[in-house]
Coordinates of C-alpha atoms in Angstrom, one line a residue:
M1125 CA 12.1 -4.8 -11.5
S1126 CA 13.2 -4.6 -7.9
L1127 CA 10.9 -3.6 -5.1
A1128 CA 12.8 -0.3 -4.6
D1129 CA 12.5 0.5 -8.3
R1130 CA 8.7 -0.2 -8.2
M1131 CA 8.2 2.0 -5.2
I1132 CA 10.3 4.8 -6.7
R1133 CA 8.3 4.6 -9.9
L1134 CA 5.0 4.6 -8.0
L1135 CA 5.9 7.7 -6.0
W1136 CA 7.5 9.5 -8.9
A1137 CA 4.4 9.0 -11.0
V1138 CA 2.2 10.7 -8.5
G1139 CA 4.4 13.4 -7.0
G1140 CA 7.6 13.8 -8.9
D1141 CA 11.2 13.8 -7.7
D1142 CA 10.8 16.0 -4.6
V1143 CA 7.8 14.1 -3.2
A1144 CA 9.3 10.7 -4.0
E1145 CA 12.5 11.5 -2.2
R1146 CA 10.8 12.9 0.8
V1147 CA 8.3 10.1 1.2
L1148 CA 10.9 7.4 0.7
R1149 CA 13.2 8.9 3.3
A1150 CA 10.4 9.2 5.8
H1151 CA 8.6 5.9 5.2
W1152 CA 10.9 3.3 3.9
R1153 CA 11.0 0.4 6.3
V1154 CA 12.4 -3.1 6.4
L1155 CA 10.0 -5.5 4.7
P1156 CA 8.1 -8.1 6.6
S1157 CA 9.3 -11.6 5.5
D1158 CA 5.7 -12.6 4.7
D1159 CA 5.3 -9.7 2.2
P1160 CA 7.8 -10.4 -0.7
A1161 CA 5.8 -8.3 -3.1
G1162 CA 6.1 -5.3 -0.9
R1163 CA 2.4 -4.5 -0.6
A1164 CA 2.7 -3.5 3.1
L1165 CA 5.5 -1.1 2.2
R1166 CA 3.4 0.2 -0.7
G1167 CA 0.5 0.7 1.6
R1168 CA 2.6 2.9 3.9
L1169 CA 3.9 4.9 1.0
V1170 CA 0.4 5.3 -0.5
E1171 CA -0.9 6.6 2.9
A1172 CA 1.9 9.1 3.0
L1173 CA 1.1 10.2 -0.6
R1174 CA -2.5 10.7 0.3
R1175 CA -1.6 12.9 3.3
E1176 CA 0.9 15.0 1.2
L1177 CA -1.1 15.2 -2.0
P1178 CA -4.8 14.9 -1.1
G1179 CA -5.9 16.1 -4.5
R1180 CA -4.0 13.4 -6.3
F1181 CA -6.2 10.4 -5.4
D1182 CA -6.8 9.3 -9.0
A1183 CA -3.1 9.4 -9.8
I1184 CA -2.3 7.4 -6.7
R1185 CA -4.9 4.7 -7.7
E1186 CA -3.4 4.6 -11.2
A1187 CA 0.1 4.2 -9.8
V1188 CA -1.0 1.3 -7.5
L1189 CA -2.8 -0.3 -10.4
A1190 CA 0.3 -0.1 -12.6
D1191 CA 2.4 -1.6 -9.7
E1192 CA -0.1 -4.5 -9.3
L1193 CA 0.0 -5.2 -13.0
S1194 CA 3.8 -5.2 -13.0
L1195 CA 3.6 -8.1 -10.5
L1196 CA 1.7 -10.3 -13.0
D1197 CA 3.4 -12.7 -15.3
D1198 CA 2.7 -12.8 -19.0
A1199 CA 0.0 -15.5 -18.7
E1200 CA -1.8 -13.6 -16.0
R1201 CA -1.6 -10.4 -17.9
A1202 CA -3.0 -12.1 -21.1
A1203 CA -5.9 -13.9 -19.3
P1204 CA -6.3 -12.9 -15.7
S1205 CA -8.3 -15.2 -13.5
R1206 CA -11.2 -13.9 -11.5
A1207 CA -9.1 -14.3 -8.3
T1208 CA -6.3 -12.2 -9.9
V1209 CA -8.8 -9.4 -10.8
L1210 CA -10.3 -9.4 -7.4
A1211 CA -6.9 -9.3 -5.7
I1212 CA -6.0 -6.2 -7.8
V1213 CA -9.3 -4.5 -7.0
R1214 CA -8.7 -5.2 -3.3
A1215 CA -5.2 -3.7 -3.6
L1216 CA -6.4 -0.4 -4.8
P1217 CA -6.7 2.3 -2.2
A1218 CA -10.2 2.9 -1.0
G1219 CA -11.7 6.4 -1.0
S1220 CA -13.3 8.8 -3.4
T1221 CA -12.1 11.4 -5.8
S1222 CA -14.4 14.1 -4.4

């Protein structure tokens, strides 16, 4: 799955078509060459979602988790290493649901 497809799926899962289109138009940027997985872009999009949809924090976290899991290969998915699990936890947006 391409990076664009992943980011559209993430935004759509949280906010639907209107939010996804608006956030992508406003926040899509050229990727830094040292970020092939697009985590920097995802971080910008997540911050935009948090501002637009403050009550949807749990959905945002779930969408980020799904995106991180989509980056794993079959072996990592079947038996993730401690480092992989820690990397996924670090990738989740910080904050609270209350």
